[in-house]
């Protein structure tokens, strides 16, 4: 994840909890009052839509967040559901390539995924293992 910007109502408790579960930092406010989360070299900014219209979830979009391993993915999922997120897709599980993956929707409906790095070589490509996501 380089810089990803999510149009959302302000849900600091949800994002603070899920990033802390991954070992990341709490959001830091920029001069415009938008929280920015940094983790594993990526940044996630939460902002109200610039056009002034209500925030809506991207149809077909998923924001991927790197996790160190299975335990971080499970902690991220638990923190998210405890802070207003909704578990979606299949339960957190290991994929054929060895990556451990979980999905949530944040309180605004944005689809998020936390996943560890693949651990197996010679397995189907990422695209092949993600067909049902």
JSON list of C-alpha atoms in Angstrom, two decimals:
[
{"chain": "A", "resi": 1, "resn": "UNK", "atom": "CA", "xyz": [0.00, 0.00, 0.00]},
{"chain": "A", "resi": 2, "resn": "UNK", "atom": "CA", "xyz": [1.49, 3.35, -1.02]},
{"chain": "A", "resi": 3, "resn": "UNK", "atom": "CA", "xyz": [-0.98, 6.07, -0.10]},
{"chain": "A", "resi": 4, "resn": "UNK", "atom": "CA", "xyz": [-4.62, 5.07, -0.09]},
{"chain": "A", "resi": 5, "resn": "UNK", "atom": "CA", "xyz": [-7.34, 7.56, 0.66]},
{"chain": "A", "resi": 6, "resn": "UNK", "atom": "CA", "xyz": [-10.73, 6.40, 1.93]},
{"chain": "A", "resi": 7, "resn": "UNK", "atom": "CA", "xyz": [-13.77, 8.63, 1.72]},
{"chain": "A", "resi": 8, "resn": "UNK", "atom": "CA", "xyz": [-15.43, 7.92, 5.03]},
{"chain": "A", "resi": 9, "resn": "UNK", "atom": "CA", "xyz": [-17.13, 9.50, 7.94]},
{"chain": "A", "resi": 10, "resn": "UNK", "atom": "CA", "xyz": [-14.68, 9.84, 10.77]},
{"chain": "A", "resi": 11, "resn": "UNK", "atom": "CA", "xyz": [-14.29, 6.47, 12.52]},
{"chain": "A", "resi": 12, "resn": "UNK", "atom": "CA", "xyz": [-11.07, 6.92, 14.47]},
{"chain": "A", "resi": 13, "resn": "UNK", "atom": "CA", "xyz": [-11.87, 4.19, 17.03]},
{"chain": "A", "resi": 14, "resn": "UNK", "atom": "CA", "xyz": [-12.20, 1.56, 14.27]},
{"chain": "A", "resi": 15, "resn": "UNK", "atom": "CA", "xyz": [-8.98, 2.47, 12.45]},
{"chain": "A", "resi": 16, "resn": "UNK", "atom": "CA", "xyz": [-6.97, 3.09, 15.65]},
{"chain": "A", "resi": 17, "resn": "UNK", "atom": "CA", "xyz": [-7.96, -0.38, 16.90]},
{"chain": "A", "resi": 18, "resn": "UNK", "atom": "CA", "xyz": [-7.28, -2.24, 13.65]},
{"chain": "A", "resi": 19, "resn": "UNK", "atom": "CA", "xyz": [-3.89, -0.59, 13.05]},
{"chain": "A", "resi": 20, "resn": "UNK", "atom": "CA", "xyz": [-2.84, -1.15, 16.69]},
{"chain": "A", "resi": 21, "resn": "UNK", "atom": "CA", "xyz": [-3.74, -4.85, 16.28]},
{"chain": "A", "resi": 22, "resn": "UNK", "atom": "CA", "xyz": [-1.25, -5.03, 13.39]},
{"chain": "A", "resi": 23, "resn": "UNK", "atom": "CA", "xyz": [1.47, -3.37, 15.45]},
{"chain": "A", "resi": 24, "resn": "UNK", "atom": "CA", "xyz": [1.02, -0.05, 13.68]},
{"chain": "A", "resi": 25, "resn": "UNK", "atom": "CA", "xyz": [0.71, 3.45, 15.07]},
{"chain": "A", "resi": 26, "resn": "UNK", "atom": "CA", "xyz": [-2.44, 5.37, 15.93]},
{"chain": "A", "resi": 27, "resn": "UNK", "atom": "CA", "xyz": [-3.57, 7.85, 13.31]},
{"chain": "A", "resi": 28, "resn": "UNK", "atom": "CA", "xyz": [-1.81, 11.21, 13.24]},
{"chain": "A", "resi": 29, "resn": "UNK", "atom": "CA", "xyz": [-3.91, 14.24, 12.33]},
{"chain": "A", "resi": 30, "resn": "UNK", "atom": "CA", "xyz": [-2.84, 16.34, 9.38]},
{"chain": "A", "resi": 31, "resn": "UNK", "atom": "CA", "xyz": [-3.45, 20.13, 9.36]},
{"chain": "A", "resi": 32, "resn": "UNK", "atom": "CA", "xyz": [-6.94, 19.55, 7.87]},
{"chain": "A", "resi": 33, "resn": "UNK", "atom": "CA", "xyz": [-7.99, 17.21, 10.69]},
{"chain": "A", "resi": 34, "resn": "UNK", "atom": "CA", "xyz": [-7.69, 13.98, 8.68]},
{"chain": "A", "resi": 35, "resn": "UNK", "atom": "CA", "xyz": [-6.17, 10.94, 10.40]},
{"chain": "A", "resi": 36, "resn": "UNK", "atom": "CA", "xyz": [-3.27, 9.31, 8.56]},
{"chain": "A", "resi": 37, "resn": "UNK", "atom": "CA", "xyz": [-2.13, 5.79, 9.47]},
{"chain": "A", "resi": 38, "resn": "UNK", "atom": "CA", "xyz": [1.35, 4.53, 8.59]},
{"chain": "A", "resi": 39, "resn": "UNK", "atom": "CA", "xyz": [2.29, 0.85, 8.59]},
{"chain": "A", "resi": 40, "resn": "UNK", "atom": "CA", "xyz": [4.80, -1.34, 6.73]},
{"chain": "A", "resi": 41, "resn": "UNK", "atom": "CA", "xyz": [5.82, 1.52, 4.44]},
{"chain": "A", "resi": 42, "resn": "UNK", "atom": "CA", "xyz": [2.24, 2.38, 3.41]},
{"chain": "A", "resi": 43, "resn": "UNK", "atom": "CA", "xyz": [-0.12, 5.16, 4.44]},
{"chain": "A", "resi": 44, "resn": "UNK", "atom": "CA", "xyz": [-3.90, 5.24, 4.77]},
{"chain": "A", "resi": 45, "resn": "UNK", "atom": "CA", "xyz": [-5.73, 8.57, 4.98]},
{"chain": "A", "resi": 46, "resn": "UNK", "atom": "CA", "xyz": [-9.34, 8.83, 6.17]},
{"chain": "A", "resi": 47, "resn": "UNK", "atom": "CA", "xyz": [-11.15, 11.86, 4.78]},
{"chain": "A", "resi": 48, "resn": "UNK", "atom": "CA", "xyz": [-14.61, 13.16, 4.13]},
{"chain": "A", "resi": 49, "resn": "UNK", "atom": "CA", "xyz": [-15.32, 13.27, 0.38]},
{"chain": "A", "resi": 50, "resn": "UNK", "atom": "CA", "xyz": [-13.97, 16.43, -1.21]},
{"chain": "A", "resi": 51, "resn": "UNK", "atom": "CA", "xyz": [-17.18, 16.95, -3.19]},
{"chain": "A", "resi": 52, "resn": "UNK", "atom": "CA", "xyz": [-19.19, 17.32, 0.03]},
{"chain": "A", "resi": 53, "resn": "UNK", "atom": "CA", "xyz": [-21.45, 14.37, -0.78]},
{"chain": "A", "resi": 54, "resn": "UNK", "atom": "CA", "xyz": [-21.93, 11.47, 1.65]},
{"chain": "A", "resi": 55, "resn": "UNK", "atom": "CA", "xyz": [-19.15, 8.88, 1.82]},
{"chain": "A", "resi": 56, "resn": "UNK", "atom": "CA", "xyz": [-19.98, 5.58, 0.14]},
{"chain": "A", "resi": 57, "resn": "UNK", "atom": "CA", "xyz": [-18.03, 2.34, -0.15]},
{"chain": "A", "resi": 58, "resn": "UNK", "atom": "CA", "xyz": [-16.24, 1.60, -3.41]},
{"chain": "A", "resi": 59, "resn": "UNK", "atom": "CA", "xyz": [-18.16, -0.99, -5.40]},
{"chain": "A", "resi": 60, "resn": "UNK", "atom": "CA", "xyz": [-15.68, -3.74, -6.22]},
{"chain": "A", "resi": 61, "resn": "UNK", "atom": "CA", "xyz": [-12.81, -2.05, -4.40]},
{"chain": "A", "resi": 62, "resn": "UNK", "atom": "CA", "xyz": [-10.77, -3.59, -1.61]},
{"chain": "A", "resi": 63, "resn": "UNK", "atom": "CA", "xyz": [-8.06, -1.89, 0.45]},
{"chain": "A", "resi": 64, "resn": "UNK", "atom": "CA", "xyz": [-5.28, -4.35, 1.28]},
{"chain": "A", "resi": 65, "resn": "UNK", "atom": "CA", "xyz": [-3.24, -3.93, 4.45]},
{"chain": "A", "resi": 66, "resn": "UNK", "atom": "CA", "xyz": [-0.02, -5.88, 5.12]},
{"chain": "A", "resi": 67, "resn": "UNK", "atom": "CA", "xyz": [0.19, -7.97, 8.27]},
{"chain": "A", "resi": 68, "resn": "UNK", "atom": "CA", "xyz": [3.26, -9.64, 9.77]},
{"chain": "A", "resi": 69, "resn": "UNK", "atom": "CA", "xyz": [1.57, -13.01, 10.16]},
{"chain": "A", "resi": 70, "resn": "UNK", "atom": "CA", "xyz": [-1.48, -15.07, 11.11]},
{"chain": "A", "resi": 71, "resn": "UNK", "atom": "CA", "xyz": [-1.71, -13.71, 14.67]},
{"chain": "A", "resi": 72, "resn": "UNK", "atom": "CA", "xyz": [-1.72, -10.09, 13.43]},
{"chain": "A", "resi": 73, "resn": "UNK", "atom": "CA", "xyz": [-4.43, -10.88, 10.87]},
{"chain": "A", "resi": 74, "resn": "UNK", "atom": "CA", "xyz": [-6.60, -12.47, 13.56]},
{"chain": "A", "resi": 75, "resn": "UNK", "atom": "CA", "xyz": [-5.99, -9.57, 15.98]},
{"chain": "A", "resi": 76, "resn": "UNK", "atom": "CA", "xyz": [-6.85, -7.06, 13.20]},
{"chain": "A", "resi": 77, "resn": "UNK", "atom": "CA", "xyz": [-10.10, -8.92, 12.45]},
{"chain": "A", "resi": 78, "resn": "UNK", "atom": "CA", "xyz": [-11.07, -9.12, 16.14]},
{"chain": "A", "resi": 79, "resn": "UNK", "atom": "CA", "xyz": [-10.27, -5.44, 16.74]},
{"chain": "A", "resi": 80, "resn": "UNK", "atom": "CA", "xyz": [-12.28, -4.41, 13.69]},
{"chain": "A", "resi": 81, "resn": "UNK", "atom": "CA", "xyz": [-15.40, -6.36, 14.63]},
{"chain": "A", "resi": 82, "resn": "UNK", "atom": "CA", "xyz": [-15.14, -5.07, 18.22]},
{"chain": "A", "resi": 83, "resn": "UNK", "atom": "CA", "xyz": [-15.05, -1.46, 16.96]},
{"chain": "A", "resi": 84, "resn": "UNK", "atom": "CA", "xyz": [-17.98, -1.35, 14.54]},
{"chain": "A", "resi": 85, "resn": "UNK", "atom": "CA", "xyz": [-16.63, -3.34, 11.59]},
{"chain": "A", "resi": 86, "resn": "UNK", "atom": "CA", "xyz": [-18.46, -6.23, 9.95]},
{"chain": "A", "resi": 87, "resn": "UNK", "atom": "CA", "xyz": [-16.88, -9.59, 9.13]},
{"chain": "A", "resi": 88, "resn": "UNK", "atom": "CA", "xyz": [-17.40, -10.44, 5.45]},
{"chain": "A", "resi": 89, "resn": "UNK", "atom": "CA", "xyz": [-16.39, -13.08, 2.91]},
{"chain": "A", "resi": 90, "resn": "UNK", "atom": "CA", "xyz": [-15.06, -16.32, 4.37]},
{"chain": "A", "resi": 91, "resn": "UNK", "atom": "CA", "xyz": [-13.71, -16.50, 7.93]},
{"chain": "A", "resi": 92, "resn": "UNK", "atom": "CA", "xyz": [-10.02, -15.61, 8.32]},
{"chain": "A", "resi": 93, "resn": "UNK", "atom": "CA", "xyz": [-8.02, -18.41, 6.71]},
{"chain": "A", "resi": 94, "resn": "UNK", "atom": "CA", "xyz": [-4.81, -19.47, 5.02]},
{"chain": "A", "resi": 95, "resn": "UNK", "atom": "CA", "xyz": [-4.82, -19.38, 1.22]},
{"chain": "A", "resi": 96, "resn": "UNK", "atom": "CA", "xyz": [-3.16, -21.97, -1.04]},
{"chain": "A", "resi": 97, "resn": "UNK", "atom": "CA", "xyz": [-0.10, -19.69, -1.38]},
{"chain": "A", "resi": 98, "resn": "UNK", "atom": "CA", "xyz": [0.36, -19.62, 2.41]},
{"chain": "A", "resi": 99, "resn": "UNK", "atom": "CA", "xyz": [-0.91, -16.06, 2.94]},
{"chain": "A", "resi": 100, "resn": "UNK", "atom": "CA", "xyz": [-3.29, -15.70, 5.88]},
{"chain": "A", "resi": 101, "resn": "UNK", "atom": "CA", "xyz": [-6.21, -13.42, 4.94]},
{"chain": "A", "resi": 102, "resn": "UNK", "atom": "CA", "xyz": [-9.21, -11.78, 6.61]},
{"chain": "A", "resi": 103, "resn": "UNK", "atom": "CA", "xyz": [-11.85, -9.33, 5.36]},
{"chain": "A", "resi": 104, "resn": "UNK", "atom": "CA", "xyz": [-13.92, -6.61, 7.05]},
{"chain": "A", "resi": 105, "resn": "UNK", "atom": "CA", "xyz": [-16.12, -3.72, 6.12]},
{"chain": "A", "resi": 106, "resn": "UNK", "atom": "CA", "xyz": [-15.45, -0.59, 8.14]},
{"chain": "A", "resi": 107, "resn": "UNK", "atom": "CA", "xyz": [-18.41, 1.27, 9.72]},
{"chain": "A", "resi": 108, "resn": "UNK", "atom": "CA", "xyz": [-18.95, 3.13, 6.39]},
{"chain": "A", "resi": 109, "resn": "UNK", "atom": "CA", "xyz": [-18.93, -0.09, 4.34]},
{"chain": "A", "resi": 110, "resn": "UNK", "atom": "CA", "xyz": [-15.43, 0.18, 2.84]},
{"chain": "A", "resi": 111, "resn": "UNK", "atom": "CA", "xyz": [-14.02, -3.29, 2.15]},
{"chain": "A", "resi": 112, "resn": "UNK", "atom": "CA", "xyz": [-10.67, -3.98, 3.82]},
{"chain": "A", "resi": 113, "resn": "UNK", "atom": "CA", "xyz": [-8.38, -6.99, 3.77]},
{"chain": "A", "resi": 114, "resn": "UNK", "atom": "CA", "xyz": [-5.44, -7.80, 6.04]},
{"chain": "A", "resi": 115, "resn": "UNK", "atom": "CA", "xyz": [-3.05, -10.43, 4.75]},
{"chain": "A", "resi": 116, "resn": "UNK", "atom": "CA", "xyz": [0.32, -11.86, 5.59]},
{"chain": "A", "resi": 117, "resn": "UNK", "atom": "CA", "xyz": [2.94, -12.51, 2.95]},
{"chain": "A", "resi": 118, "resn": "UNK", "atom": "CA", "xyz": [2.69, -15.78, 0.99]},
{"chain": "A", "resi": 119, "resn": "UNK", "atom": "CA", "xyz": [4.86, -18.55, 2.44]},
{"chain": "A", "resi": 120, "resn": "UNK", "atom": "CA", "xyz": [4.61, -21.20, -0.26]},
{"chain": "A", "resi": 121, "resn": "UNK", "atom": "CA", "xyz": [6.28, -21.25, -3.65]},
{"chain": "A", "resi": 122, "resn": "UNK", "atom": "CA", "xyz": [4.96, -22.98, -6.72]},
{"chain": "A", "resi": 123, "resn": "UNK", "atom": "CA", "xyz": [1.35, -22.34, -5.70]},
{"chain": "A", "resi": 124, "resn": "UNK", "atom": "CA", "xyz": [-1.32, -20.76, -7.85]},
{"chain": "A", "resi": 125, "resn": "UNK", "atom": "CA", "xyz": [-0.85, -17.08, -8.57]},
{"chain": "A", "resi": 126, "resn": "UNK", "atom": "CA", "xyz": [-2.43, -14.45, -6.37]},
{"chain": "A", "resi": 127, "resn": "UNK", "atom": "CA", "xyz": [-5.13, -13.92, -8.99]},
{"chain": "A", "resi": 128, "resn": "UNK", "atom": "CA", "xyz": [-5.94, -17.64, -8.97]},
{"chain": "A", "resi": 129, "resn": "UNK", "atom": "CA", "xyz": [-6.17, -17.78, -5.18]},
{"chain": "A", "resi": 130, "resn": "UNK", "atom": "CA", "xyz": [-8.39, -14.66, -4.98]},
{"chain": "A", "resi": 131, "resn": "UNK", "atom": "CA", "xyz": [-11.18, -15.69, -7.36]},
{"chain": "A", "resi": 132, "resn": "UNK", "atom": "CA", "xyz": [-13.81, -15.88, -4.62]},
{"chain": "A", "resi": 133, "resn": "UNK", "atom": "CA", "xyz": [-12.85, -12.67, -2.80]}
]
